């Protein structure tokens, strides 16, 4: 993700001296999980089962369990802050998952309903936390070489949303990361990584944010961004339509170009179409055209595709 952002900055800088222009978009994207307005009572259960972890270390298990509880609390806090919904309190203990990433059966959802009537049921299905390591090699003025291992802590929580009949409306993994520690690498060997058993407070903070972020999937989200697009040579008319946000006209002009026998022109037209569809809120179409552009070796699509992945 960080690499994609850096690449986007490079692209925006290059746009000022190349054959591209920059489109600034300030819009609202539709909810990732549209639900009917009358579905307003929400039950939340924590199904994470720490006994399913492959390791058998009490302190590490406690970190995982506490992290799952904080993710659960983050989701509850988000619902309490949303005036559209009412939280229904229910007991989670009878619904702990028997397998990793297990799903609730319709019968289980209806059992929750009979205990505590609700319209929507949000379940924390799984929780995980781990470290990423990146080793950086540095050389000082005397020619001495040192290596430093930089660790990033990542937390992932898996959520499932059901209606009261047991139909699954959404299933999504939210990941939150933060820099954690750096350690020197001695004698060319890998550094001994940080202990997860000592990372509890940091895990809890990241976990809470994953749970809190989930609920935003049920609401339209304001989005502001800048995208470079091709505007020179054969793209003048389409670029003019994009500049005034006449999306349908832009599409009608770009689609024939995307079928051109000129590979470079077709690739750039596909990329511009991806930009247009993103601005319209048609994310799947945007991904399709960005992928077409990438397959045709169009460079700007390499920065756009990761950005489109954020809409999932």
Short mmCIF file of C-alpha atoms in Angstrom, two decimals:
data_model
loop_
_atom_site.label_atom_id
_atom_site.label_comp_id
_atom_site.label_asym_id
_atom_site.label_seq_id
_atom_site.Cartn_x
_atom_site.Cartn_y
_atom_site.Cartn_z
CA UNK A 1 0.00 0.00 0.00
CA UNK A 2 2.78 2.46 0.91
CA UNK A 3 4.57 1.64 -2.35
CA UNK A 4 1.36 2.38 -4.27
CA UNK A 5 1.01 5.77 -2.57
CA UNK A 6 4.62 6.68 -3.33
CA UNK A 7 4.13 5.64 -6.94
CA UNK A 8 1.00 7.78 -7.15
CA UNK A 9 2.91 10.85 -5.93
CA UNK A 10 5.55 10.23 -8.61
CA UNK A 11 2.82 9.92 -11.22
CA UNK A 12 1.15 13.16 -10.11
CA UNK A 13 4.46 15.00 -10.32
CA UNK A 14 5.14 13.61 -13.77
CA UNK A 15 1.66 14.64 -14.91
CA UNK A 16 2.69 18.28 -14.80
CA UNK A 17 5.30 17.81 -17.53
CA UNK A 18 3.85 14.93 -19.56
CA UNK A 19 0.83 14.18 -21.73
CA UNK A 20 -1.47 13.76 -18.74
CA UNK A 21 -3.78 15.96 -16.72
CA UNK A 22 -5.06 15.46 -13.18
CA UNK A 23 -8.69 14.80 -12.31
CA UNK A 24 -9.77 15.91 -8.82
CA UNK A 25 -12.82 14.07 -7.51
CA UNK A 26 -14.79 14.86 -4.36
CA UNK A 27 -17.74 12.51 -4.17
CA UNK A 28 -19.61 9.97 -2.07
CA UNK A 29 -19.25 6.27 -2.72
CA UNK A 30 -22.24 3.99 -2.11
CA UNK A 31 -22.20 1.73 0.93
CA UNK A 32 -20.14 -1.41 0.44
CA UNK A 33 -22.96 -3.36 2.13
CA UNK A 34 -26.35 -1.80 1.32
CA UNK A 35 -29.05 -2.71 3.81
CA UNK A 36 -32.71 -1.72 3.96
CA UNK A 37 -33.49 1.20 6.26
CA UNK A 38 -35.92 -0.85 8.32
CA UNK A 39 -33.11 -3.24 9.36
CA UNK A 40 -32.09 -1.28 12.42
CA UNK A 41 -31.74 -3.67 15.39
CA UNK A 42 -28.23 -5.13 15.50
CA UNK A 43 -26.89 -8.02 17.57
CA UNK A 44 -23.11 -8.53 17.81
CA UNK A 45 -21.37 -11.73 18.86
CA UNK A 46 -17.72 -12.68 19.30
CA UNK A 47 -17.16 -16.14 17.83
CA UNK A 48 -13.36 -16.14 18.07
CA UNK A 49 -12.15 -19.36 19.66
CA UNK A 50 -8.58 -19.07 21.05
CA UNK A 51 -8.39 -22.85 21.49
CA UNK A 52 -8.13 -23.25 17.71
CA UNK A 53 -4.72 -21.54 17.54
CA UNK A 54 -1.87 -23.84 16.50
CA UNK A 55 0.46 -22.63 19.26
CA UNK A 56 0.14 -23.59 22.92
CA UNK A 57 1.61 -20.63 24.80
CA UNK A 58 -0.52 -19.16 27.55
CA UNK A 59 0.76 -15.57 27.29
CA UNK A 60 0.52 -15.50 23.50
CA UNK A 61 -2.96 -17.01 23.59
CA UNK A 62 -4.01 -14.33 26.07
CA UNK A 63 -2.81 -11.62 23.66
CA UNK A 64 -4.91 -13.10 20.84
CA UNK A 65 -7.98 -13.45 23.03
CA UNK A 66 -7.70 -9.90 24.39
CA UNK A 67 -7.16 -8.60 20.86
CA UNK A 68 -10.33 -10.31 19.64
CA UNK A 69 -12.24 -8.78 22.56
CA UNK A 70 -10.97 -5.31 21.63
CA UNK A 71 -11.99 -5.80 17.99
CA UNK A 72 -15.43 -6.82 19.26
CA UNK A 73 -15.61 -3.70 21.46
CA UNK A 74 -14.55 -1.51 18.53
CA UNK A 75 -17.52 -2.74 16.49
CA UNK A 76 -19.89 -2.18 19.40
CA UNK A 77 -18.59 1.37 19.88
CA UNK A 78 -19.17 2.12 16.18
CA UNK A 79 -22.77 0.89 16.36
CA UNK A 80 -23.45 2.88 19.53
CA UNK A 81 -22.23 6.03 17.77
CA UNK A 82 -24.52 5.41 14.76
CA UNK A 83 -27.98 6.86 15.45
CA UNK A 84 -29.45 4.76 12.65
CA UNK A 85 -29.07 1.50 14.59
CA UNK A 86 -29.91 0.12 18.03
CA UNK A 87 -27.58 -2.36 19.67
CA UNK A 88 -29.09 -5.60 20.97
CA UNK A 89 -27.01 -7.23 23.69
CA UNK A 90 -26.64 -11.00 23.47
CA UNK A 91 -24.39 -13.75 24.82
CA UNK A 92 -21.54 -14.94 22.58
CA UNK A 93 -20.33 -17.96 24.52
CA UNK A 94 -22.74 -20.46 22.91
CA UNK A 95 -21.66 -19.50 19.39
CA UNK A 96 -17.87 -19.83 19.50
CA UNK A 97 -16.69 -21.16 16.15
CA UNK A 98 -15.64 -24.86 16.16
CA UNK A 99 -13.33 -24.36 13.14
CA UNK A 100 -11.18 -21.46 11.96
CA UNK A 101 -13.29 -19.00 9.95
CA UNK A 102 -16.39 -21.11 10.51
CA UNK A 103 -19.72 -19.65 9.41
CA UNK A 104 -22.94 -19.44 11.39
CA UNK A 105 -25.67 -21.72 10.12
CA UNK A 106 -29.15 -20.26 9.48
CA UNK A 107 -30.35 -22.27 12.48
CA UNK A 108 -27.76 -20.63 14.73
CA UNK A 109 -28.71 -17.16 13.52
CA UNK A 110 -32.36 -17.90 14.17
CA UNK A 111 -31.46 -19.23 17.61
CA UNK A 112 -29.83 -15.88 18.39
CA UNK A 113 -32.97 -14.19 17.05
CA UNK A 114 -35.29 -16.13 19.33
CA UNK A 115 -33.12 -15.23 22.33
CA UNK A 116 -32.73 -11.57 21.32
CA UNK A 117 -34.85 -10.40 18.34
CA UNK A 118 -32.79 -8.42 15.82
CA UNK A 119 -32.67 -7.45 12.16
CA UNK A 120 -28.92 -7.76 11.59
CA UNK A 121 -26.33 -10.00 13.25
CA UNK A 122 -22.65 -9.03 13.11
CA UNK A 123 -20.20 -11.77 14.04
CA UNK A 124 -16.46 -11.63 14.64
CA UNK A 125 -15.56 -14.93 12.99
CA UNK A 126 -11.76 -14.95 13.30
CA UNK A 127 -8.85 -12.94 14.66
CA UNK A 128 -5.15 -12.99 13.87
CA UNK A 129 -2.07 -10.90 14.61
CA UNK A 130 1.48 -11.22 13.29
CA UNK A 131 4.70 -9.37 12.49
CA UNK A 132 6.11 -8.33 9.12
CA UNK A 133 9.89 -8.00 8.87
CA UNK A 134 11.83 -5.79 6.45
CA UNK A 135 15.63 -5.82 6.56
CA UNK A 136 17.50 -2.69 5.48
CA UNK A 137 21.22 -2.78 4.56
CA UNK A 138 23.21 0.40 5.23
CA UNK A 139 26.85 1.33 4.60
CA UNK A 140 28.61 4.11 6.52
CA UNK A 141 31.40 6.42 5.32
CA UNK A 142 34.08 3.92 6.36
CA UNK A 143 32.54 1.19 4.25
CA UNK A 144 31.20 -0.77 7.22
CA UNK A 145 27.91 -2.49 6.49
CA UNK A 146 25.11 -2.93 8.99
CA UNK A 147 21.68 -4.46 8.71
CA UNK A 148 18.58 -3.45 10.63
CA UNK A 149 15.36 -5.43 10.81
CA UNK A 150 12.22 -3.29 10.98
CA UNK A 151 9.07 -4.95 12.31
CA UNK A 152 5.49 -4.00 11.55
CA UNK A 153 2.67 -5.32 13.70
CA UNK A 154 -0.45 -6.38 11.79
CA UNK A 155 -3.89 -7.27 13.11
CA UNK A 156 -6.61 -8.93 11.01
CA UNK A 157 -10.22 -9.45 12.05
CA UNK A 158 -12.77 -11.34 9.98
CA UNK A 159 -16.39 -10.16 10.11
CA UNK A 160 -19.62 -11.63 8.80
CA UNK A 161 -22.99 -9.87 8.62
CA UNK A 162 -26.24 -11.87 8.55
CA UNK A 163 -29.90 -10.97 8.36
CA UNK A 164 -32.32 -12.52 10.83
CA UNK A 165 -33.09 -15.45 8.49
CA UNK A 166 -29.43 -16.49 8.44
CA UNK A 167 -28.54 -15.18 4.99
CA UNK A 168 -24.98 -13.89 4.90
CA UNK A 169 -24.92 -10.31 3.61
CA UNK A 170 -21.19 -9.67 3.88
CA UNK A 171 -17.90 -11.27 4.83
CA UNK A 172 -14.82 -9.09 5.09
CA UNK A 173 -11.32 -9.06 6.57
CA UNK A 174 -10.04 -5.79 8.00
CA UNK A 175 -6.29 -5.35 8.51
CA UNK A 176 -4.62 -2.63 10.57
CA UNK A 177 -0.84 -2.19 10.69
CA UNK A 178 1.64 -0.02 12.59
CA UNK A 179 5.45 0.13 12.97
CA UNK A 180 6.51 -1.81 16.04
CA UNK A 181 10.27 -2.23 16.60
CA UNK A 182 13.64 -2.25 14.89
CA UNK A 183 16.53 -4.56 15.77
CA UNK A 184 20.07 -4.93 14.53
CA UNK A 185 21.01 -8.00 12.53
CA UNK A 186 24.22 -9.58 13.84
CA UNK A 187 26.76 -11.52 11.75
CA UNK A 188 24.50 -11.72 8.72
CA UNK A 189 21.91 -13.74 10.63
CA UNK A 190 18.26 -12.86 10.94
CA UNK A 191 17.39 -10.77 13.96
CA UNK A 192 15.43 -12.41 16.72
CA UNK A 193 11.97 -10.98 16.27
CA UNK A 194 9.84 -9.36 18.96
CA UNK A 195 7.70 -11.59 21.15
CA UNK A 196 3.97 -11.48 20.46
CA UNK A 197 3.39 -12.21 24.15
CA UNK A 198 4.72 -8.70 24.91
CA UNK A 199 2.74 -6.89 22.22
CA UNK A 200 -0.64 -6.92 23.98
CA UNK A 201 -1.29 -3.15 24.30
CA UNK A 202 -0.32 -2.48 20.67
CA UNK A 203 -2.43 -5.42 19.46
CA UNK A 204 -5.43 -4.21 21.43
CA UNK A 205 -5.23 -0.72 19.93
CA UNK A 206 -5.00 -1.98 16.35
CA UNK A 207 -7.70 -4.58 16.95
CA UNK A 208 -10.16 -1.97 18.25
CA UNK A 209 -9.68 0.04 15.07
CA UNK A 210 -10.40 -2.97 12.83
CA UNK A 211 -13.71 -3.55 14.58
CA UNK A 212 -14.59 0.13 14.60
CA UNK A 213 -13.87 0.42 10.88
CA UNK A 214 -16.14 -2.45 9.88
CA UNK A 215 -19.38 -0.61 10.54
CA UNK A 216 -18.54 2.09 7.98
CA UNK A 217 -19.22 -0.54 5.29
CA UNK A 218 -22.93 -0.02 5.89
CA UNK A 219 -22.87 3.71 5.11
CA UNK A 220 -22.01 5.82 2.05
CA UNK A 221 -18.49 7.18 2.37
CA UNK A 222 -17.13 10.58 1.29
CA UNK A 223 -14.14 10.17 -1.00
CA UNK A 224 -11.67 12.79 -2.23
CA UNK A 225 -8.74 11.90 -4.47
CA UNK A 226 -6.68 12.93 -7.49
CA UNK A 227 -6.10 10.76 -10.55
CA UNK A 228 -3.84 11.46 -13.53
CA UNK A 229 -5.40 10.76 -16.93
CA UNK A 230 -4.29 10.94 -20.54
CA UNK A 231 -5.26 14.16 -22.29
CA UNK A 232 -2.86 14.65 -25.22
CA UNK A 233 -2.99 13.66 -28.89
CA UNK A 234 -6.06 11.54 -29.65
CA UNK A 235 -7.52 11.93 -26.16
CA UNK A 236 -8.35 15.64 -26.32
CA UNK A 237 -12.14 15.33 -26.71
CA UNK A 238 -12.46 12.58 -24.11
CA UNK A 239 -10.20 14.47 -21.72
CA UNK A 240 -12.36 17.59 -22.11
CA UNK A 241 -15.44 15.55 -21.19
CA UNK A 242 -13.62 14.10 -18.15
CA UNK A 243 -12.57 17.57 -17.02
CA UNK A 244 -16.22 18.69 -16.80
CA UNK A 245 -17.28 15.28 -15.41
CA UNK A 246 -19.46 14.41 -18.40
CA UNK A 247 -18.85 10.72 -17.77
CA UNK A 248 -21.20 9.26 -20.38
CA UNK A 249 -19.68 11.34 -23.16
CA UNK A 250 -16.20 10.38 -21.99
CA UNK A 251 -17.13 6.69 -22.07
CA UNK A 252 -18.61 6.97 -25.57
CA UNK A 253 -15.36 8.54 -26.80
CA UNK A 254 -12.97 6.23 -24.92
CA UNK A 255 -14.53 2.84 -25.66
CA UNK A 256 -13.70 2.92 -29.40
CA UNK A 257 -10.14 3.96 -28.54
CA UNK A 258 -9.86 1.03 -26.11
CA UNK A 259 -10.47 -1.28 -29.06
CA UNK A 260 -7.82 0.37 -31.20
CA UNK A 261 -5.19 -1.72 -32.98
CA UNK A 262 -2.65 0.74 -31.61
CA UNK A 263 -1.67 -1.03 -28.37
CA UNK A 264 -0.41 2.10 -26.63
CA UNK A 265 -3.56 4.06 -27.46
CA UNK A 266 -5.80 1.16 -26.41
CA UNK A 267 -3.95 0.79 -23.11
CA UNK A 268 -4.25 4.48 -22.29
CA UNK A 269 -7.94 4.52 -23.22
CA UNK A 270 -8.53 1.53 -20.93
CA UNK A 271 -6.80 3.38 -18.11
CA UNK A 272 -8.89 6.52 -18.69
CA UNK A 273 -12.03 4.38 -18.63
CA UNK A 274 -10.96 3.01 -15.26
CA UNK A 275 -10.62 6.56 -13.95
CA UNK A 276 -14.06 7.49 -15.30
CA UNK A 277 -15.79 4.46 -13.81
CA UNK A 278 -14.15 5.01 -10.43
CA UNK A 279 -15.43 8.59 -10.41
CA UNK A 280 -18.92 7.27 -11.22
CA UNK A 281 -18.77 4.83 -8.30
CA UNK A 282 -18.72 1.76 -10.57
CA UNK A 283 -15.77 0.11 -8.85
CA UNK A 284 -16.04 -3.28 -10.56
CA UNK A 285 -15.97 -1.65 -13.99
CA UNK A 286 -13.04 0.49 -12.87
CA UNK A 287 -11.13 -2.64 -11.80
CA UNK A 288 -11.94 -4.31 -15.10
CA UNK A 289 -10.53 -1.48 -17.19
CA UNK A 290 -7.54 -0.93 -14.91
CA UNK A 291 -6.71 -4.64 -15.27
CA UNK A 292 -7.07 -4.33 -19.06
CA UNK A 293 -4.66 -1.39 -18.99
CA UNK A 294 -2.17 -3.30 -16.86
CA UNK A 295 -2.25 -6.31 -19.19
CA UNK A 296 -1.40 -3.90 -22.03
CA UNK A 297 1.64 -2.64 -20.05
CA UNK A 298 0.12 0.76 -19.16
CA UNK A 299 2.15 2.18 -16.26
CA UNK A 300 -0.40 4.38 -14.46
CA UNK A 301 -2.64 1.38 -13.82
CA UNK A 302 0.03 -0.02 -11.48
CA UNK A 303 -0.75 2.79 -9.05
CA UNK A 304 -4.50 2.77 -9.64
CA UNK A 305 -5.24 -0.92 -9.05
CA UNK A 306 -4.13 -0.93 -5.37
CA UNK A 307 -6.23 2.19 -4.79
CA UNK A 308 -9.28 0.46 -6.27
CA UNK A 309 -8.65 -2.43 -3.91
CA UNK A 310 -9.43 -0.12 -0.99
CA UNK A 311 -13.11 -0.10 -1.97
CA UNK A 312 -13.63 -3.79 -1.19
#
